[in-house]
């Protein structure tokens, strides 16, 4: 078959065989190497016929006849004929248009899905309880994770207490270190007796309603009871721990069911067989992969493990969450689009968040801050507590803080000290500046100390528990013999961290008082001008102040006997 026949068979105009040779500037007839040229084939004017090596020269190709299409030109005396060049241009236009359509459609679909996920989120304005501006990259992040016992959602009515308004049933304060190298997840028992502060809450009509606080109540009543929102729980945690909570994430029963299903099941290990009729958990000893109702039953059971208390249930929940985190960070999950989209749907449909992180974009930014933390450097622990001494021995239904253990642990979190051995990172410029500033403050503490009788200080309460200034004054005068001290009552403004303001010529007094109270070097604020000999220093007790005589210097090692588990370790429920 000759070239023209082949062209017609493939619906390609013979003119398409003429191609511009960039080396000569002439049009040439290009055929497949295996196809011999037939007599009568045309070539572009001014070009030589092509011949195979060693073959005789082909006859000259006649010039264009009337009505023929010159290479690259239009038809004489009429409209351009429909050649393959026009068809190829159409193909290119159609292909390019299709590609553009796909890209635009993909962008629209991506935006719609992004917008869809945003629509899944439930956002609560908690006002001053949180950090409205999101988070700072060079500061720690404290997120309060709340699991509510509200029975909303299909299939959850059968768990009893169907009319529950949703209390703070499971609460974890997730502290992310400033350098993002580690994190501490502190569980707070729901039956802890504590004080719930006054709480301003946003109402549906935009107004603010102040809900009165309560003293000596269960921690879980900080949410739901009397119309309290998650901001009230955040305020309660701050008063309890001295740690400013930046954001909250709240989930209901469906979150456990949906997330465990989306990830393909969560591996758990049991030391013994379990048959708990209350939570409906029935499993044999050994390893299981739980999802849906079984996963919810596992985290709800209080009668299957340990001493059958809420404290043992906390341990089980920590083991489950650690396993879920391992599963989410596994290669099988990260490389599966189906799991990714399922998780995105499940998480956003199940989550309520504060306005500071109330969009997919903000949550994505937050995830970016957390993604580099190695699971071995995420430690789950529980606020140390003991049975409430006000209740009958052996029949206590509530607990109180065990201060001797709890305070060092809280000091470590407030001081951004990891509970695990974290590999030291190379310090950035800001870290170096912070280290230099800390070294400067530490140097201040190396000088002489004044005698207690020569220390002059005025004490005010800027965020500590009620009566802190009075209690501190009594402790200073009676225990430490700092007689030249006075109580100024409440400070003009609230402060998160306790601070001691002093003049350069009062440095010896500042060192003495800091040593007595266990103040960290960062709490010392030296002025620029010397003070009159009779001018007292100013001590403002902040939200981190826990009580007179309680040291505020963060230890570098956690108490040996606190409950803890690292997220990278698999532990069997006992």
XYZ file of N, CA, C and O in Angstrom, residues 111 145 164 174 180 208 217 220 308 344 361 365 367 380 382 421 458 561:
72
model
N -12.436 21.747 46.487
C -12.980 22.832 47.315
C -14.285 22.408 47.966
O -14.524 22.654 49.144
N -8.806 17.481 75.285
C -9.595 16.490 74.548
C -10.675 15.969 75.483
O -10.375 15.403 76.540
N -28.858 12.153 79.176
C -27.661 12.860 79.630
C -27.385 14.079 78.756
O -27.448 14.017 77.528
N -3.732 17.535 76.555
C -2.645 17.145 75.646
C -1.686 18.329 75.515
O -2.005 19.323 74.867
N 8.238 20.886 69.793
C 7.481 19.854 69.091
C 8.193 18.502 69.081
O 7.933 17.661 68.218
N -24.157 36.729 76.112
C -23.298 35.949 77.008
C -23.999 35.767 78.347
O -24.479 36.731 78.950
N -17.254 19.895 93.841
C -18.120 19.059 93.006
C -17.269 18.147 92.133
O -16.057 18.329 92.004
N -16.563 16.110 86.337
C -17.338 15.928 85.108
C -18.525 16.882 85.008
O -19.088 17.054 83.926
N -11.637 -2.498 88.842
C -12.984 -2.207 88.350
C -13.437 -0.805 88.764
O -14.545 -0.605 89.249
N -11.109 11.311 57.511
C -11.480 12.725 57.429
C -12.971 12.898 57.708
O -13.383 13.796 58.458
N -8.681 24.223 57.551
C -7.371 24.839 57.358
C -6.602 24.955 58.664
O -5.417 24.629 58.729
N -3.205 22.992 59.875
C -2.012 23.656 60.416
C -1.610 23.026 61.747
O -0.421 22.804 62.005
N -2.282 19.970 62.741
C -1.752 18.630 62.462
C -0.300 18.716 62.004
O 0.523 17.859 62.332
N 1.341 9.017 77.991
C 0.047 9.108 78.662
C 0.270 8.919 80.160
O 0.991 8.008 80.583
N -1.764 9.953 84.283
C -3.002 10.340 84.959
C -2.675 11.240 86.148
O -1.689 10.994 86.859
N 12.762 10.479 77.625
C 14.089 10.906 77.195
C 14.007 11.315 75.730
O 13.808 10.477 74.854
N 5.640 42.984 99.076
C 4.182 43.096 99.070
C 3.634 41.974 98.193
O 4.109 41.751 97.067
N 6.595 6.787 90.914
C 5.430 5.914 91.024
C 4.172 6.458 90.352
O 3.063 6.023 90.676
